[in-house]
Amino acid sequence: MDNRPSERIPEPDEERMPPPAAAPASASASTRDAEGVRPGANPPPQRRRIDFVLEGGGVKGIALAGAISAIHNQLEQRKEYGDQFTLEGSRAAGTSAGAAIAALLVAGYTPAEIRRIIAGPEIARLVDTTWLSRIPVIGKPLDITVGLLTELGAYRGDYFLQYLQGLLLDKGISTFKDIIVKGRERETNPLLRYRAHFVASDITRGTVLVLPGDIDAERYGVEPDDLEVALAVRMSMSVPFFFRPVRLRGTNGVNSYIVDGGLLSNFPVEVFDELHWAAASRVSRTAVAYLCLAAACAHELSSEAPSPLDEPQPVVTERYIGMGPHRLLPNWADWCEAAHSECKDRRRITGFYTGGRANGGYDLICIAAGADVHEVTPEDLSAADAVLEGTDINRVHWVNAAEAAQKMCMSMGRLAGRFTGRQFRNKYELVCLGLNVQRFNIDRSEVGDLRTLAWDEAGQMADELCRARGSGSGFFSGRRLNATYELICLP
């Protein structure tokens, strides 16, 4: 038998068809794509990462593990159709049980391994007790009562912490320094720097924490890079009165009690909304897609859509009644930070208090769209001729801070801006506003000397002046033009 491959016999029409013309050697670069593929050839498929937002909810952790496994199976099947989505290098945000799944996913555990861990016998030991529980008959209720009265929680949560530490160490992960996004080692924005973000609640300050970005040594005694990943998960799933809260002591001597993130943000999709805006200035295109299955939501960020910094968005504002800061004798920066936090809790970008009172609360303006958040250094401000009086924003006069924020945002091509009152590691958080912002020059004789006014007096005045001009609200930019002050009015 002749084992040589048989020669293919051409079809009759094919015999008469002339061979395809060769592409000319002088083909210009414009006829090739970014990968150098010849015209007419199929370009290699682009691998696109899927990011996850994982909801809290106790036993939902089992459903989350199954959902991720199902998504993984679907992606494997769709490879036959040329789709190139991947879980490799995924980022994840999670609350409570979702934080635990997110940590395992980012650590490199496969969906099948995560399912085995969640359904394994070790999970049943999460309810850890002390020696008191071994006392016959009264031991268990006594242990729970003592825990609630002395440590504010029935169970210690130490076993879970040690178990998760071991799982992560098996993958070479201890602190957030070990899960920095590849190529982002010098990144200063925590949303872009780390692959995992966990949501917890600071009941001492009454605010939501997105870990590790909202951690600093002054308030919590540890910097983001040095925070243990397992401890951050333990914070996120500290169900009040069930698990004992995690206590952190800052260099300022204040103890902070951290509990379950589900109290304030059980489905932290806003983390990736912020990531979208934070990354906007560094990518040419951003496409956002959601894939929901069971209790998991996958969030994909590719690299090509018009950047919000290149194309400013219209500003959208909403008015609420706010709670105000929790500190005694707060200054203007404390009020700014409290407004920013309250609006973030409402899933808005930022906001500010007008200085007025309303129905037992404080008049709060939240900005839902048209703002982008930046971290700026004193060097950035100096380059924009927007120098602050010192390095502590809490000690700066509000007029000086307002003027510096306005100059900094204008140097970035924006119409207006404000500091949020947050500062960390010698950086200030700045919000810049884009389209449909109106600017007016108000005669000094009409408002007096702003430097002699408290921030809330000036805020109420600005709010009234803007509303009289048909706008929603506004603020003074701090800029003085001859005998006038600049007023910023928002829709």
CSV table of C-alpha atoms in Angstrom, one decimal:
chain,number,residue,atom,x,y,z
A,1,MET,CA,0.0,0.0,0.0
A,2,ASP,CA,1.2,3.5,-0.9
A,3,ASN,CA,1.2,5.5,2.4
A,4,ARG,CA,2.1,8.8,0.7
A,5,PRO,CA,-0.6,11.5,1.1
A,6,SER,CA,-2.9,11.6,-1.9
A,7,GLU,CA,-2.6,14.7,-4.1
A,8,ARG,CA,-5.6,17.1,-3.9
A,9,ILE,CA,-7.5,17.2,-7.1
A,10,PRO,CA,-8.7,20.8,-7.8
A,11,GLU,CA,-12.3,21.6,-8.7
A,12,PRO,CA,-12.9,22.5,-12.4
A,13,ASP,CA,-13.5,26.2,-11.7
A,14,GLU,CA,-10.6,26.4,-9.3
A,15,GLU,CA,-8.2,25.2,-12.1
A,16,ARG,CA,-9.1,28.2,-14.2
A,17,MET,CA,-8.9,30.7,-11.3
A,18,PRO,CA,-5.7,32.8,-11.4
A,19,PRO,CA,-3.5,32.7,-8.3
A,20,PRO,CA,-4.0,35.6,-5.9
A,21,ALA,CA,-1.8,38.6,-6.5
A,22,ALA,CA,1.1,39.1,-4.1
A,23,ALA,CA,1.0,42.2,-1.9
A,24,PRO,CA,3.5,44.7,-3.2
A,25,ALA,CA,6.7,44.9,-1.2
A,26,SER,CA,6.3,48.7,-0.9
A,27,ALA,CA,3.0,48.4,1.1
A,28,SER,CA,2.8,51.3,3.5
A,29,ALA,CA,2.6,51.0,7.2
A,30,SER,CA,-0.9,52.3,7.2
A,31,THR,CA,-2.1,49.1,5.4
A,32,ARG,CA,-0.9,47.0,8.4
A,33,ASP,CA,-2.6,46.9,11.8
A,34,ALA,CA,-0.8,47.5,15.1
A,35,GLU,CA,0.4,43.9,15.2
A,36,GLY,CA,2.0,44.1,11.8
A,37,VAL,CA,-0.6,41.7,10.2
A,38,ARG,CA,-0.9,41.8,6.5
A,39,PRO,CA,-4.1,43.3,5.0
A,40,GLY,CA,-6.8,40.7,4.7
A,41,ALA,CA,-5.2,38.4,7.3
A,42,ASN,CA,-7.1,37.8,10.5
A,43,PRO,CA,-5.4,39.6,13.4
A,44,PRO,CA,-4.5,37.6,16.5
A,45,PRO,CA,-7.4,37.8,19.0
A,46,GLN,CA,-6.8,40.1,21.9
A,47,ARG,CA,-7.0,38.6,25.4
A,48,ARG,CA,-9.3,40.7,27.6
A,49,ARG,CA,-9.4,40.5,31.3
A,50,ILE,CA,-12.5,40.0,33.4
A,51,ASP,CA,-12.8,41.8,36.7
A,52,PHE,CA,-15.2,40.7,39.4
A,53,VAL,CA,-17.4,42.5,41.9
A,54,LEU,CA,-18.5,40.0,44.6
A,55,GLU,CA,-21.4,40.6,46.9
A,56,GLY,CA,-21.4,39.9,50.6
A,57,GLY,CA,-23.9,37.7,52.3
A,58,GLY,CA,-22.5,34.8,54.4
A,59,VAL,CA,-23.5,31.5,52.8
A,60,LYS,CA,-23.6,33.4,49.4
A,61,GLY,CA,-19.9,32.6,49.3
A,62,ILE,CA,-20.8,29.1,48.1
A,63,ALA,CA,-22.9,30.6,45.3
A,64,LEU,CA,-20.1,33.0,44.4
A,65,ALA,CA,-17.6,30.2,44.0
A,66,GLY,CA,-20.1,28.3,41.8
A,67,ALA,CA,-20.8,31.4,39.8
A,68,ILE,CA,-17.1,32.0,39.1
A,69,SER,CA,-16.7,28.4,38.1
A,70,ALA,CA,-19.6,28.6,35.7
A,71,ILE,CA,-18.2,31.8,34.2
A,72,HIS,CA,-14.8,30.0,33.8
A,73,ASN,CA,-16.5,27.1,32.0
A,74,GLN,CA,-18.4,29.5,29.7
A,75,LEU,CA,-15.2,31.3,28.8
A,76,GLU,CA,-13.5,28.1,27.9
A,77,GLN,CA,-16.4,27.1,25.6
A,78,ARG,CA,-16.4,30.5,23.9
A,79,LYS,CA,-12.8,30.2,23.0
A,80,GLU,CA,-14.0,28.1,20.1
A,81,TYR,CA,-15.7,31.2,18.7
A,82,GLY,CA,-12.6,33.3,19.0
A,83,ASP,CA,-13.4,35.1,22.3
A,84,GLN,CA,-10.3,35.7,24.3
A,85,PHE,CA,-11.6,36.6,27.7
A,86,THR,CA,-9.4,35.4,30.6
A,87,LEU,CA,-9.4,35.2,34.4
A,88,GLU,CA,-5.6,35.5,34.4
A,89,GLY,CA,-4.6,38.8,36.1
A,90,SER,CA,-8.2,39.6,37.0
A,91,ARG,CA,-8.9,42.3,39.6
A,92,ALA,CA,-11.6,41.8,42.2
A,93,ALA,CA,-13.6,43.9,44.6
A,94,GLY,CA,-15.6,42.2,47.4
A,95,THR,CA,-17.5,42.7,50.6
A,96,SER,CA,-17.7,40.2,53.5
A,97,ALA,CA,-17.9,36.6,52.0
A,98,GLY,CA,-17.2,38.2,48.6
A,99,ALA,CA,-13.9,39.6,49.9
A,100,ALA,CA,-12.8,36.1,50.9
A,101,ILE,CA,-13.6,34.8,47.4
A,102,ALA,CA,-11.9,37.8,45.8
A,103,ALA,CA,-8.7,37.2,47.8
A,104,LEU,CA,-8.5,33.6,46.7
A,105,LEU,CA,-9.2,34.5,43.0
A,106,VAL,CA,-6.5,37.2,43.0
A,107,ALA,CA,-4.1,34.8,44.7
A,108,GLY,CA,-4.3,32.5,41.7
A,109,TYR,CA,-6.6,29.7,42.9
A,110,THR,CA,-8.6,28.2,40.1
A,111,PRO,CA,-12.4,28.2,40.3
A,112,ALA,CA,-12.4,24.5,41.0
A,113,GLU,CA,-10.0,25.0,43.9
A,114,ILE,CA,-12.1,27.9,45.3
A,115,ARG,CA,-15.2,25.6,45.3
A,116,ARG,CA,-13.3,22.9,47.2
A,117,ILE,CA,-12.0,25.4,49.8
A,118,ILE,CA,-15.5,27.0,50.4
A,119,ALA,CA,-17.2,23.6,50.6
A,120,GLY,CA,-14.5,22.0,52.7
A,121,PRO,CA,-14.7,21.0,56.3
A,122,GLU,CA,-12.4,23.8,57.5
A,123,ILE,CA,-15.1,26.4,56.9
A,124,ALA,CA,-17.2,24.8,59.6
A,125,ARG,CA,-14.6,25.8,62.1
A,126,LEU,CA,-15.0,29.6,61.5
A,127,VAL,CA,-17.1,29.8,64.7
A,128,ASP,CA,-14.1,29.6,67.1
A,129,THR,CA,-14.6,29.8,70.8
A,130,THR,CA,-12.4,30.2,74.0
A,131,TRP,CA,-11.8,27.8,76.8
A,132,LEU,CA,-15.0,28.9,78.5
A,133,SER,CA,-17.0,27.0,76.0
A,134,ARG,CA,-15.6,23.7,77.4
A,135,ILE,CA,-17.4,24.2,80.7
A,136,PRO,CA,-20.3,21.7,80.9
A,137,VAL,CA,-23.8,23.0,80.2
A,138,ILE,CA,-23.2,26.8,80.7
A,139,GLY,CA,-19.9,27.0,78.8
A,140,LYS,CA,-21.1,28.0,75.3
A,141,PRO,CA,-23.7,30.6,76.3
A,142,LEU,CA,-21.2,32.0,78.9
A,143,ASP,CA,-18.4,32.2,76.2
A,144,ILE,CA,-20.8,34.1,73.9
A,145,THR,CA,-21.9,36.5,76.6
A,146,VAL,CA,-18.4,37.3,77.8
A,147,GLY,CA,-17.3,37.8,74.2
A,148,LEU,CA,-20.2,40.2,73.5
A,149,LEU,CA,-19.6,42.2,76.7
A,150,THR,CA,-15.8,42.4,76.6
A,151,GLU,CA,-14.9,42.2,72.9
A,152,LEU,CA,-18.1,43.3,71.2
A,153,GLY,CA,-18.4,40.0,69.4
A,154,ALA,CA,-19.5,36.4,70.1
A,155,TYR,CA,-16.7,34.7,68.2
A,156,ARG,CA,-13.0,35.6,67.8
A,157,GLY,CA,-12.5,35.0,64.1
A,158,ASP,CA,-8.9,34.0,64.7
A,159,TYR,CA,-9.2,30.6,63.1
A,160,PHE,CA,-10.5,32.1,59.9
A,161,LEU,CA,-7.7,34.7,59.8
A,162,GLN,CA,-5.0,32.0,60.3
A,163,TYR,CA,-6.6,29.7,57.8
A,164,LEU,CA,-6.8,32.4,55.1
A,165,GLN,CA,-3.2,33.5,55.9
A,166,GLY,CA,-2.0,29.9,55.2
A,167,LEU,CA,-3.9,29.7,51.9
A,168,LEU,CA,-2.5,33.0,50.7
A,169,LEU,CA,1.0,32.2,51.8
A,170,ASP,CA,0.9,29.0,49.8
A,171,LYS,CA,0.6,31.3,46.8
A,172,GLY,CA,3.3,33.6,48.0
A,173,ILE,CA,1.0,36.4,49.2
A,174,SER,CA,1.1,38.1,52.5
A,175,THR,CA,0.5,41.8,52.2
A,176,PHE,CA,-1.0,44.0,49.5
A,177,LYS,CA,2.6,44.7,48.3
A,178,ASP,CA,2.4,41.1,46.9
A,179,ILE,CA,-0.7,41.8,44.7
A,180,ILE,CA,0.4,45.0,43.0
A,181,VAL,CA,-0.6,45.1,39.3
A,182,LYS,CA,2.3,44.2,37.1
A,183,GLY,CA,3.9,47.4,35.7
A,184,ARG,CA,2.1,49.6,38.4
A,185,GLU,CA,4.9,49.4,41.0
A,186,ARG,CA,5.3,53.2,41.0
A,187,GLU,CA,1.5,53.9,40.7
A,188,THR,CA,0.2,56.1,43.6
A,189,ASN,CA,-3.5,55.7,43.0
A,190,PRO,CA,-4.5,52.6,45.0
A,191,LEU,CA,-7.4,51.8,42.7
A,192,LEU,CA,-4.9,51.3,39.9
A,193,ARG,CA,-2.1,49.9,42.0
A,194,TYR,CA,-3.7,46.8,43.6
A,195,ARG,CA,-5.5,43.9,42.1
A,196,ALA,CA,-7.9,43.4,45.0
A,197,HIS,CA,-10.1,45.9,46.9
A,198,PHE,CA,-12.2,44.9,50.0
A,199,VAL,CA,-14.9,47.0,51.6
A,200,ALA,CA,-15.2,47.4,55.4
A,201,SER,CA,-17.0,49.8,57.8
A,202,ASP,CA,-15.2,52.0,60.2
A,203,ILE,CA,-17.8,52.4,63.0
A,204,THR,CA,-15.5,54.8,64.9
A,205,ARG,CA,-15.6,57.4,62.2
A,206,GLY,CA,-18.9,56.3,60.6
A,207,THR,CA,-17.4,55.8,57.2
A,208,VAL,CA,-16.9,53.2,54.5
A,209,LEU,CA,-13.4,51.9,53.9
A,210,VAL,CA,-12.1,50.6,50.6
A,211,LEU,CA,-9.1,48.6,51.6
A,212,PRO,CA,-6.2,49.1,51.2
A,213,GLY,CA,-6.5,52.5,49.7
A,214,ASP,CA,-8.3,54.2,52.6
A,215,ILE,CA,-5.7,53.0,55.1
A,216,ASP,CA,-2.9,55.2,56.4
A,217,ALA,CA,-0.5,55.0,59.4
A,218,GLU,CA,-1.8,58.2,61.1
A,219,ARG,CA,-5.4,56.9,61.5
A,220,TYR,CA,-4.9,53.1,61.4
A,221,GLY,CA,-1.2,52.4,62.2
A,222,VAL,CA,-0.3,50.8,58.8
A,223,GLU,CA,0.3,51.8,55.3
A,224,PRO,CA,-1.5,50.2,52.3
A,225,ASP,CA,1.4,48.2,51.0
A,226,ASP,CA,2.0,46.7,54.5
A,227,LEU,CA,-1.6,45.8,55.3
A,228,GLU,CA,-2.1,42.0,55.4
A,229,VAL,CA,-4.5,40.8,52.7
A,230,ALA,CA,-6.0,38.2,55.1
A,231,LEU,CA,-6.5,40.8,57.8
A,232,ALA,CA,-8.3,43.1,55.3
A,233,VAL,CA,-10.6,40.2,54.4
A,234,ARG,CA,-11.2,39.6,58.2
A,235,MET,CA,-12.1,43.2,58.6
A,236,SER,CA,-14.6,43.1,55.6
A,237,MET,CA,-16.4,40.0,57.0
A,238,SER,CA,-16.6,41.0,60.7
A,239,VAL,CA,-20.3,40.7,61.1
A,240,PRO,CA,-21.3,43.0,64.0
A,241,PHE,CA,-21.8,41.1,67.3
A,242,PHE,CA,-21.1,37.8,65.6
A,243,PHE,CA,-17.3,38.3,65.0
A,244,ARG,CA,-15.3,40.6,67.1
A,245,PRO,CA,-14.4,43.8,65.3
A,246,VAL,CA,-10.8,44.4,64.2
A,247,ARG,CA,-9.2,47.1,66.3
A,248,LEU,CA,-6.5,49.3,64.7
A,249,ARG,CA,-4.6,52.0,66.5
A,250,GLY,CA,-3.2,54.9,64.5
A,251,THR,CA,-0.1,56.9,65.3
A,252,ASN,CA,-2.5,59.7,66.4
A,253,GLY,CA,-3.5,57.4,69.4
A,254,VAL,CA,-7.1,56.8,68.3
A,255,ASN,CA,-8.5,53.3,68.2
A,256,SER,CA,-10.7,52.5,65.2
A,257,TYR,CA,-13.1,49.5,65.2
A,258,ILE,CA,-13.6,47.9,61.8
A,259,VAL,CA,-16.6,45.7,61.0
A,260,ASP,CA,-18.4,44.1,58.1
A,261,GLY,CA,-18.5,46.2,54.9
A,262,GLY,CA,-22.0,45.1,54.2
A,263,LEU,CA,-23.3,47.7,56.6
A,264,LEU,CA,-22.5,50.5,54.1
A,265,SER,CA,-21.7,48.8,50.7
A,266,ASN,CA,-22.6,45.2,50.3
A,267,PHE,CA,-22.2,45.2,46.5
A,268,PRO,CA,-19.2,47.4,45.9
A,269,VAL,CA,-19.5,48.0,42.1
A,270,GLU,CA,-18.7,51.6,42.7
A,271,VAL,CA,-15.0,50.5,43.2
A,272,PHE,CA,-14.8,49.8,39.5
A,273,ASP,CA,-16.7,53.0,38.7
A,274,GLU,CA,-13.9,54.8,40.4
A,275,LEU,CA,-11.3,52.6,38.8
A,276,HIS,CA,-12.8,53.6,35.4
A,277,TRP,CA,-12.4,57.3,36.1
A,278,ALA,CA,-8.9,56.8,37.7
A,279,ALA,CA,-7.7,55.0,34.7
A,280,ALA,CA,-9.3,57.3,32.2
A,281,SER,CA,-6.2,59.6,31.9
A,282,ARG,CA,-3.9,56.7,31.1
A,283,VAL,CA,-5.7,54.6,28.5
A,284,SER,CA,-6.9,55.5,25.1
A,285,ARG,CA,-10.2,53.6,25.3
A,286,THR,CA,-12.3,52.2,28.1
A,287,ALA,CA,-15.1,49.7,27.4
A,288,VAL,CA,-17.2,48.6,30.3
A,289,ALA,CA,-19.2,45.4,30.2
A,290,TYR,CA,-21.1,43.5,32.9
A,291,LEU,CA,-21.6,39.8,33.0
A,292,CYS,CA,-23.9,38.7,35.8
A,293,LEU,CA,-24.3,35.1,36.8
A,294,ALA,CA,-25.8,34.0,40.1
A,295,ALA,CA,-24.4,36.4,42.7
A,296,ALA,CA,-21.2,37.4,40.8
A,297,CYS,CA,-20.8,40.2,38.5
A,298,ALA,CA,-17.8,40.4,36.1
A,299,HIS,CA,-16.6,43.8,35.0
A,300,GLU,CA,-14.3,44.0,32.0
A,301,LEU,CA,-12.0,46.9,31.3
A,302,SER,CA,-10.4,46.9,27.9
A,303,SER,CA,-8.0,49.6,26.7
A,304,GLU,CA,-9.8,51.7,24.1
A,305,ALA,CA,-12.7,54.3,24.4
A,306,PRO,CA,-12.8,58.0,24.6
A,307,SER,CA,-11.1,59.2,27.8
A,308,PRO,CA,-13.3,61.3,30.1
A,309,LEU,CA,-10.3,63.6,30.5
A,310,ASP,CA,-10.2,64.2,26.8
A,311,GLU,CA,-14.0,64.6,26.5
A,312,PRO,CA,-15.4,66.3,29.7
A,313,GLN,CA,-18.8,65.1,30.8
A,314,PRO,CA,-21.7,67.4,31.8
A,315,VAL,CA,-21.9,67.9,35.5
A,316,VAL,CA,-25.0,66.4,37.2
A,317,THR,CA,-25.8,67.4,40.8
A,318,GLU,CA,-28.3,66.2,43.4
A,319,ARG,CA,-29.4,67.8,46.7
A,320,TYR,CA,-29.7,65.7,49.9
A,321,ILE,CA,-29.8,66.2,53.7
A,322,GLY,CA,-26.5,65.1,55.1
A,323,MET,CA,-25.3,64.1,58.6
A,324,GLY,CA,-22.2,66.2,58.8
A,325,PRO,CA,-18.8,65.2,60.3
A,326,HIS,CA,-18.4,63.1,63.4
A,327,ARG,CA,-15.5,65.1,64.9
A,328,LEU,CA,-15.8,67.7,67.5
A,329,LEU,CA,-15.1,71.3,66.3
A,330,PRO,CA,-14.6,70.3,62.7
A,331,ASN,CA,-12.8,72.7,60.3
A,332,TRP,CA,-13.6,73.2,56.6
A,333,ALA,CA,-11.5,70.2,55.5
A,334,ASP,CA,-13.4,67.9,57.9
A,335,TRP,CA,-16.7,69.1,56.4
A,336,CYS,CA,-15.4,68.5,52.9
A,337,GLU,CA,-14.2,65.0,53.8
A,338,ALA,CA,-17.6,64.2,55.4
A,339,ALA,CA,-19.5,65.4,52.4
A,340,HIS,CA,-17.2,63.4,50.0
A,341,SER,CA,-17.8,60.3,52.2
A,342,GLU,CA,-21.6,60.7,52.4
A,343,CYS,CA,-21.9,61.2,48.6
A,344,LYS,CA,-19.6,58.2,48.0
A,345,ASP,CA,-21.9,56.2,50.3
A,346,ARG,CA,-24.8,57.2,48.0
A,347,ARG,CA,-22.7,56.0,45.0
A,348,ARG,CA,-21.9,59.5,43.7
A,349,ILE,CA,-18.5,60.8,42.7
A,350,THR,CA,-18.1,63.5,45.4
A,351,GLY,CA,-20.0,66.4,47.0
A,352,PHE,CA,-19.9,69.4,49.3
A,353,TYR,CA,-22.0,71.0,52.0
A,354,THR,CA,-23.5,74.4,51.2
A,355,GLY,CA,-23.2,75.4,54.9
A,356,GLY,CA,-26.9,75.6,55.3
A,357,ARG,CA,-29.1,73.5,57.7
A,358,ALA,CA,-32.2,71.5,56.5
A,359,ASN,CA,-34.7,69.5,58.5
A,360,GLY,CA,-32.3,68.7,61.3
A,361,GLY,CA,-29.4,67.9,58.9
A,362,TYR,CA,-27.1,69.7,56.6
A,363,ASP,CA,-27.7,70.8,53.1
A,364,LEU,CA,-25.6,68.4,50.9
A,365,ILE,CA,-24.8,68.7,47.2
A,366,CYS,CA,-23.7,65.4,45.5
A,367,ILE,CA,-22.1,65.3,42.1
A,368,ALA,CA,-23.3,62.3,40.2
A,369,ALA,CA,-21.4,62.9,36.9
A,370,GLY,CA,-19.0,65.2,35.2
A,371,ALA,CA,-16.3,65.1,37.9
A,372,ASP,CA,-12.9,63.3,37.9
A,373,VAL,CA,-10.8,62.6,41.0
A,374,HIS,CA,-7.1,63.2,41.2
A,375,GLU,CA,-4.3,62.9,43.8
A,376,VAL,CA,-1.9,65.9,43.6
A,377,THR,CA,1.3,66.6,45.4
A,378,PRO,CA,2.7,70.0,46.5
A,379,GLU,CA,5.0,69.8,43.5
A,380,ASP,CA,2.0,69.5,41.2
A,381,LEU,CA,0.4,72.5,42.8
A,382,SER,CA,3.6,74.5,42.6
A,383,ALA,CA,3.9,73.8,38.9
A,384,ALA,CA,0.3,75.1,38.4
A,385,ASP,CA,1.1,78.2,40.5
A,386,ALA,CA,-1.4,76.9,43.1
A,387,VAL,CA,0.7,76.9,46.3
A,388,LEU,CA,-0.8,76.0,49.6
A,389,GLU,CA,0.2,77.6,52.9
A,390,GLY,CA,2.0,74.6,54.4
A,391,THR,CA,1.7,70.8,53.9
A,392,ASP,CA,-1.3,70.1,56.2
A,393,ILE,CA,-4.6,70.9,54.4
A,394,ASN,CA,-6.4,71.0,57.7
A,395,ARG,CA,-4.4,74.1,58.6
A,396,VAL,CA,-4.9,76.0,55.4
A,397,HIS,CA,-7.4,78.8,55.2
A,398,TRP,CA,-10.4,77.7,53.1
A,399,VAL,CA,-10.0,80.6,50.6
A,400,ASN,CA,-6.4,79.7,49.9
A,401,ALA,CA,-7.3,76.0,49.4
A,402,ALA,CA,-10.2,76.9,47.1
A,403,GLU,CA,-8.0,79.1,45.0
A,404,ALA,CA,-5.3,76.4,44.8
A,405,ALA,CA,-7.9,73.7,43.7
A,406,GLN,CA,-9.3,76.0,41.1
A,407,LYS,CA,-5.9,76.8,39.6
A,408,MET,CA,-4.9,73.2,39.6
A,409,CYS,CA,-8.0,72.0,37.8
A,410,MET,CA,-7.8,74.9,35.3
A,411,SER,CA,-4.2,73.8,34.5
A,412,MET,CA,-5.7,70.4,33.6
A,413,GLY,CA,-8.2,71.9,31.2
A,414,ARG,CA,-11.2,71.8,33.6
A,415,LEU,CA,-13.5,74.7,34.5
A,416,ALA,CA,-13.5,74.3,38.3
A,417,GLY,CA,-12.5,72.1,41.2
A,418,ARG,CA,-12.4,71.5,44.9
A,419,PHE,CA,-10.4,69.6,47.4
A,420,THR,CA,-12.2,66.8,49.1
A,421,GLY,CA,-10.4,67.4,52.4
A,422,ARG,CA,-8.7,64.0,52.2
A,423,GLN,CA,-4.9,63.9,52.3
A,424,PHE,CA,-2.5,61.0,52.7
A,425,ARG,CA,1.3,60.6,52.3
A,426,ASN,CA,1.7,64.3,51.4
A,427,LYS,CA,-0.9,64.1,48.7
A,428,TYR,CA,-4.2,65.9,48.4
A,429,GLU,CA,-7.4,64.5,46.8
A,430,LEU,CA,-8.8,66.9,44.2
A,431,VAL,CA,-12.0,66.8,42.3
A,432,CYS,CA,-12.2,68.7,38.9
A,433,LEU,CA,-15.5,69.5,37.1
A,434,GLY,CA,-16.0,69.5,33.4
A,435,LEU,CA,-18.8,70.9,31.2
A,436,ASN,CA,-21.9,73.1,31.9
A,437,VAL,CA,-20.2,74.9,34.8
A,438,GLN,CA,-20.9,78.6,34.9
A,439,ARG,CA,-18.5,81.2,36.4
A,440,PHE,CA,-19.6,84.7,37.6
A,441,ASN,CA,-17.6,87.6,38.9
A,442,ILE,CA,-19.3,88.9,42.1
A,443,ASP,CA,-18.5,92.4,43.3
A,444,ARG,CA,-16.6,92.5,46.6
A,445,SER,CA,-19.0,95.1,47.9
A,446,GLU,CA,-21.8,92.5,47.6
A,447,VAL,CA,-20.2,89.8,49.6
A,448,GLY,CA,-17.5,91.6,51.7
A,449,ASP,CA,-14.1,90.1,52.4
A,450,LEU,CA,-14.3,86.3,52.0
A,451,ARG,CA,-11.2,85.8,54.2
A,452,THR,CA,-13.2,87.2,57.2
A,453,LEU,CA,-16.0,84.7,56.6
A,454,ALA,CA,-16.2,81.2,57.9
A,455,TRP,CA,-16.5,78.5,55.2
A,456,ASP,CA,-20.2,77.8,56.0
A,457,GLU,CA,-21.2,81.5,55.8
A,458,ALA,CA,-19.5,81.8,52.4
A,459,GLY,CA,-21.0,78.5,51.3
A,460,GLN,CA,-24.6,79.6,52.1
A,461,MET,CA,-23.9,82.9,50.3
A,462,ALA,CA,-22.6,81.1,47.2
A,463,ASP,CA,-25.6,78.7,47.2
A,464,GLU,CA,-28.0,81.6,47.4
A,465,LEU,CA,-26.3,83.6,44.7
A,466,CYS,CA,-26.2,80.6,42.3
A,467,ARG,CA,-29.8,79.6,42.9
A,468,ALA,CA,-30.8,83.3,42.2
A,469,ARG,CA,-29.1,82.8,38.8
A,470,GLY,CA,-31.1,79.7,38.0
A,471,SER,CA,-28.4,77.1,39.0
A,472,GLY,CA,-28.6,74.2,41.4
A,473,SER,CA,-25.9,75.3,43.8
A,474,GLY,CA,-22.3,76.6,43.8
A,475,PHE,CA,-19.2,77.7,45.7
A,476,PHE,CA,-16.6,80.4,45.6
A,477,SER,CA,-13.4,79.5,43.9
A,478,GLY,CA,-11.3,81.7,46.1
A,479,ARG,CA,-9.9,83.6,43.1
A,480,ARG,CA,-9.9,87.4,43.3
A,481,LEU,CA,-10.2,89.4,40.0
A,482,ASN,CA,-9.6,93.1,40.7
A,483,ALA,CA,-12.5,94.0,43.0
A,484,THR,CA,-14.5,90.8,42.4
A,485,TYR,CA,-14.6,87.2,43.6
A,486,GLU,CA,-15.1,84.2,41.2
A,487,LEU,CA,-18.4,82.3,41.8
A,488,ILE,CA,-18.8,78.7,40.4
A,489,CYS,CA,-22.3,77.7,39.7
A,490,LEU,CA,-23.4,74.1,39.0
A,491,PRO,CA,-26.6,72.9,37.3
